[in-house]
Tab-separated table of C-alpha atoms in Angstrom:
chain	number	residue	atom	x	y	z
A	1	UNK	CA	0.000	0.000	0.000
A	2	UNK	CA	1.023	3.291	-1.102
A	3	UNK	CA	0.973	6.751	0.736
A	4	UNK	CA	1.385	10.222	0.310
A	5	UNK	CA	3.352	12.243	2.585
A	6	UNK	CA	3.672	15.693	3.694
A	7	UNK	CA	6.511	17.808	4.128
A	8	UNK	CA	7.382	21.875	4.689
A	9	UNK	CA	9.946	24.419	4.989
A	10	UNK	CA	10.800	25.498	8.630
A	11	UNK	CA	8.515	28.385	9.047
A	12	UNK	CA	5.855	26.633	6.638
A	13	UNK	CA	6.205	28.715	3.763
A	14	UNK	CA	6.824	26.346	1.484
A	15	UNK	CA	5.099	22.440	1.234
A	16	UNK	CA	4.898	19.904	-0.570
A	17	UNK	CA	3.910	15.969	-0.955
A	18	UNK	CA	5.629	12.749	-1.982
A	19	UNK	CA	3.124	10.332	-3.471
A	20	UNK	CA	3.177	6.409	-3.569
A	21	UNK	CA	5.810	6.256	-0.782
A	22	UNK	CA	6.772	2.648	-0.305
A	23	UNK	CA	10.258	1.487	1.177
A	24	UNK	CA	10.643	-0.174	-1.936
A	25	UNK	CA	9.996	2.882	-3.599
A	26	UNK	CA	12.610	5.080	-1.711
A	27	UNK	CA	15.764	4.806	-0.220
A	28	UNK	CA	15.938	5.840	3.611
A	29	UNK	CA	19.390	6.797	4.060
A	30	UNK	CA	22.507	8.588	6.282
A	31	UNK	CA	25.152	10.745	4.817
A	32	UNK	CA	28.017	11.710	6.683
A	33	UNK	CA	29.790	13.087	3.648
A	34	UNK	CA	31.976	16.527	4.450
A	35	UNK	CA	29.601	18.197	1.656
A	36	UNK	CA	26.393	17.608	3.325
A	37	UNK	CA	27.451	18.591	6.473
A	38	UNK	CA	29.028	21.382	5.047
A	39	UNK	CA	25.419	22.377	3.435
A	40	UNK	CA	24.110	21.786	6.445
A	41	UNK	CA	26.443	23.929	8.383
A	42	UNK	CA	25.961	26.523	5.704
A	43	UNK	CA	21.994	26.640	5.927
A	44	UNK	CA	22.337	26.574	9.897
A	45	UNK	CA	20.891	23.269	9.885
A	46	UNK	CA	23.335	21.816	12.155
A	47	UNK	CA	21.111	20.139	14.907
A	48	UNK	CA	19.007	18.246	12.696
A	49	UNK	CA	22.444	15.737	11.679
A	50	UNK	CA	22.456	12.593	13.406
A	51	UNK	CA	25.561	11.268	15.618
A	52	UNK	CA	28.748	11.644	13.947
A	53	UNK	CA	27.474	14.469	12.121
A	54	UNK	CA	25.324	12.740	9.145
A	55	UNK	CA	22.817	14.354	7.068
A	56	UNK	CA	19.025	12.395	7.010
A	57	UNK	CA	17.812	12.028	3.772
A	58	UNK	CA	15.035	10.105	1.716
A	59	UNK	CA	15.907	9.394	-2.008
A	60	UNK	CA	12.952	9.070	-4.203
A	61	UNK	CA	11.905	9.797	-7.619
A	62	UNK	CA	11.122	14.027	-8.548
A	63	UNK	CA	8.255	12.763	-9.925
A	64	UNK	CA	6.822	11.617	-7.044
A	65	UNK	CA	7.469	15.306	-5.325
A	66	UNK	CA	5.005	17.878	-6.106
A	67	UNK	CA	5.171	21.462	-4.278
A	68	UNK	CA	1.897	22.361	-3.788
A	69	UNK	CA	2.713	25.796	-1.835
A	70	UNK	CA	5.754	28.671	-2.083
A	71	UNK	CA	7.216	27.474	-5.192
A	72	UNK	CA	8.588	30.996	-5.625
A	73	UNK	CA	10.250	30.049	-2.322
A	74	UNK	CA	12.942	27.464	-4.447
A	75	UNK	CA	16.479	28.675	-4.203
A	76	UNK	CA	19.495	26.256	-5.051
A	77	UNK	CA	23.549	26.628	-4.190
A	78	UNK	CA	25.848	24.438	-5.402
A	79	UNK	CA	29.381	24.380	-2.911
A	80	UNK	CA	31.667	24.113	-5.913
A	81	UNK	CA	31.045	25.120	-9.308
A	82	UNK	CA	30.187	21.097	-10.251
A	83	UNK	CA	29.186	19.832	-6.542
A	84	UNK	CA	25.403	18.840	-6.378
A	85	UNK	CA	22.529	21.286	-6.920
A	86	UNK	CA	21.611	22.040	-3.213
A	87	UNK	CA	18.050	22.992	-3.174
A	88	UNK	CA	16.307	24.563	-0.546
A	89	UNK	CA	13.308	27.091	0.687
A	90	UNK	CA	14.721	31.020	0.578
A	91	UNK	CA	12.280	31.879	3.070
A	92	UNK	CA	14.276	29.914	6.225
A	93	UNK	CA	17.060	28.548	4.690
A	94	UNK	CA	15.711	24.964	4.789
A	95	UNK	CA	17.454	22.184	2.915
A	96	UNK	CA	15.014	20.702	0.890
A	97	UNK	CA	16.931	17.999	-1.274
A	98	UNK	CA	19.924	17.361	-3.176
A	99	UNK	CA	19.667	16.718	-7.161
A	100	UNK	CA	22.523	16.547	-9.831
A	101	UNK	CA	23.020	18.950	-12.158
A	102	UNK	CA	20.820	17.487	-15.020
A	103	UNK	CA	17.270	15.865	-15.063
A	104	UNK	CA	18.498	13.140	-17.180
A	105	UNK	CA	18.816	11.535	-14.089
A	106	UNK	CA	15.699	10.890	-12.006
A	107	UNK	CA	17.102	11.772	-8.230
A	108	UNK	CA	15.863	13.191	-5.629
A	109	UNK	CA	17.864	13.185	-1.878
A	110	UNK	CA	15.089	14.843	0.224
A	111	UNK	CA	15.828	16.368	3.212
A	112	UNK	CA	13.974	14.163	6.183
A	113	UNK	CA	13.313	16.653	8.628
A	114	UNK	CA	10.758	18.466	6.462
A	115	UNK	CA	8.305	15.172	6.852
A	116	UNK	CA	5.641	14.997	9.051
A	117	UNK	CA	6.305	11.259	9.327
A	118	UNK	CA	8.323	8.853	8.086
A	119	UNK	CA	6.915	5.591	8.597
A	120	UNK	CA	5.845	5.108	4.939
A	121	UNK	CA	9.959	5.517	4.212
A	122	UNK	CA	10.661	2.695	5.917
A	123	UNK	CA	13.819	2.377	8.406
A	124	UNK	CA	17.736	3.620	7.753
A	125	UNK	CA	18.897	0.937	5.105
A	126	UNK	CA	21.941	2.839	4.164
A	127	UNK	CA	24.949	4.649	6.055
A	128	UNK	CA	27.096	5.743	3.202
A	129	UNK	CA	30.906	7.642	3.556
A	130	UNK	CA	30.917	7.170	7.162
A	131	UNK	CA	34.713	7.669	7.217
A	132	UNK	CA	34.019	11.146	7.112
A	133	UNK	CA	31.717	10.902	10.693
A	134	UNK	CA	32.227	12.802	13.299
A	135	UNK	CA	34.237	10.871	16.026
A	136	UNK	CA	31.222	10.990	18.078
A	137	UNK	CA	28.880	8.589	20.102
A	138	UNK	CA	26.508	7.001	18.334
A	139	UNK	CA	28.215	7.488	14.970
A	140	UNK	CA	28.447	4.321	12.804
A	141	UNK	CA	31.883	2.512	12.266
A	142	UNK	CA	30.975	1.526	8.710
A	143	UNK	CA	29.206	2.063	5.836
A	144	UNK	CA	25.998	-0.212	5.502
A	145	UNK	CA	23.813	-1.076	2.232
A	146	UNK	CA	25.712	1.386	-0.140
A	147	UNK	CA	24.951	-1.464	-2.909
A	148	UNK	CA	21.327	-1.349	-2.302
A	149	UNK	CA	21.176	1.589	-2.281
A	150	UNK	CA	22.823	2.419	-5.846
A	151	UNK	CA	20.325	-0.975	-6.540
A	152	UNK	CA	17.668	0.730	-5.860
A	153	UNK	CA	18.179	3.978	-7.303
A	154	UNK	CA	18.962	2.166	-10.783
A	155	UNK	CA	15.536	-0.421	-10.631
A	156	UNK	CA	13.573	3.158	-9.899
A	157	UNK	CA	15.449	5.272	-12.674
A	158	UNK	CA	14.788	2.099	-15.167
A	159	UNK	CA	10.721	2.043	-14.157
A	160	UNK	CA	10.427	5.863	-14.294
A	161	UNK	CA	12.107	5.661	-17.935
A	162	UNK	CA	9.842	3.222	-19.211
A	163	UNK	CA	6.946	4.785	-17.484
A	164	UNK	CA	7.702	8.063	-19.301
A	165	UNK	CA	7.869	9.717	-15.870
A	166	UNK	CA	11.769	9.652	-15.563
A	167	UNK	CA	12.336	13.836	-16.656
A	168	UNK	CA	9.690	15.178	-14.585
A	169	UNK	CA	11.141	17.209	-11.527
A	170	UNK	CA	9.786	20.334	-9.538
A	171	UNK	CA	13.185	20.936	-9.683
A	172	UNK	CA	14.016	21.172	-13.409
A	173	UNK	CA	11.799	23.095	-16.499
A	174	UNK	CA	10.146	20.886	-19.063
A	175	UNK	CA	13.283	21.830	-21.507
A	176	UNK	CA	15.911	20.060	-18.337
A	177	UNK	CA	17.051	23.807	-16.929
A	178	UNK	CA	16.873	24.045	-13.159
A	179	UNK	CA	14.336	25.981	-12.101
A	180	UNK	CA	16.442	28.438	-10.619
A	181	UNK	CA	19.918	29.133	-11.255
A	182	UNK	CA	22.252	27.732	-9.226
A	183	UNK	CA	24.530	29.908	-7.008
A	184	UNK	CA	27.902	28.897	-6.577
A	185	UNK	CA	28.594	30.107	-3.089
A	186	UNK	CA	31.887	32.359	-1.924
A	187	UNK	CA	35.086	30.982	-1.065
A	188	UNK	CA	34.779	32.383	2.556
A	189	UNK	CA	31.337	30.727	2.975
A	190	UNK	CA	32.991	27.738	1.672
A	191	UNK	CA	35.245	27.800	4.071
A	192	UNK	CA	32.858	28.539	6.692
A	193	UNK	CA	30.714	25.689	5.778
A	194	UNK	CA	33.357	22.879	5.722
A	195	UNK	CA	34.971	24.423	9.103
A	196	UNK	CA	34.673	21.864	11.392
C-alpha cells in the first residue's frame, strides 16, 4: 500500500507531498559526507544531523514530489562550481533535497526533517561515507547497504524511464534547466561551511 506524505519548509512557507511512498519505492538513508554537512552547516541546519554528524535524507523519484505551496520560495547553491545542486526554501534557509546537475537523471535526496512522518519511508537501510563521521557517540563505524542503495536507485530510474515519468522534476523546467539558477557560493562561505 502506497501513501502520500507531507513535508514543509521550517517556518511553513513552502510544502509539498511525496506520493506512492513505499520502502521499496525510496531509499531511507545517512550521509556523513563533508559536503552535506558542510550544506548543512551553511543553511544553519546543524542540529538536525544525526551522531557523527550525518545528514538524514530520503531518495525518491522528482516525480513523485510535487510542491503544492511557495514554489517561488525554491532557491538552489551548489558548494563548488560542479558539486550537487543544493536545493532549498529562501524563506528559512531549509534544505530541501539534493539533485545533480541534469534531469536526465531521475534523483531526488530529500531532506527528512521536512516530513511529518516517516513511517511510509521505511527504516535507515543505508549509512554511506561514514569515514568522514564525526568521532562521536553514536556514529556508525561503517558504511551499511551502499549497494542497495545504488540498486535501488537504478531499478527506480529504469521504471520511471519506461513509465515516461523519468524527466519530470519540480526541480528542473520541461526543456531540463533548473528551475532556478544555481549559485555557486563564496570561497569564505565555503570555508565557513566545511569548518569543522
Amino acid at each position: 500500500m502506497t501513501e502520500n506524505v507531507t513535508f514543509s519548509c521550517d517556518c511553513g512557507t513552502l510544502k509539498g507531498v511525496v506520493h506512492d511512498v513505499t520502502p521499496a519505492g525510496a531509499c531511507h538513508l545517512i550521509c556523513y559526507c563533508k559536503d552535506c554537512r558542510a550544506f548543512a552547516r551553511h543553511m544553519g541546519q546543524l542540529a538536525a544531523l544525526e551522531p557523527g554528524g550525518g545528514s538524514p535524507l530520503v531518495q525518491v523519484l522528482p516525480a513523485r514530489v510535487e510542491i503544492s505551496q511557495g514554489a517561488d520560495q525554491i532557491a538552489c547553491l551548489r558548494l563548488s562550481p560542479k558539486g550537487l545542486n543544493r536545493w532549498y526554501a529562501a524563506c528559512c534557509n531549509t534544505p530541501l533535497a539534493n539533485t545533480v546537475h541534469s534531469s536526465k537523471i531521475p534523483l531526488a535526496g530529500m531532506w527528512r526533517p521536512n516530513f511529518d512522518d516517516t513511517a511510509a519511508f521505511g527504516p535507515v537501510v543505508t549509512h554511506g561515507f561514514t569515514k568522514h563521521a564525526l568521532p562521536e557517540n553514536g556514529a556508525p563505524r561503517k558504511d551499511k547497504g551502499l549497494a542497495r542503495m545504488l540498486g535501488g536507485l537504478i531499478k527506480r530510474s529504469l521504471a520511471a524511464y519506461l513509465a515516461g515519468t523519468a524527466r519530470q522534476n519540480p526541480f528542473f523546467d520541461k526543456a531540463g534547466q533548473p528551475v532556478v539558477a544555481p549559485q555557486v557560493i563564496s570561497l569564505a562561505d565555503r570555508e565557513a561551511a566545511y569548518k569543522e
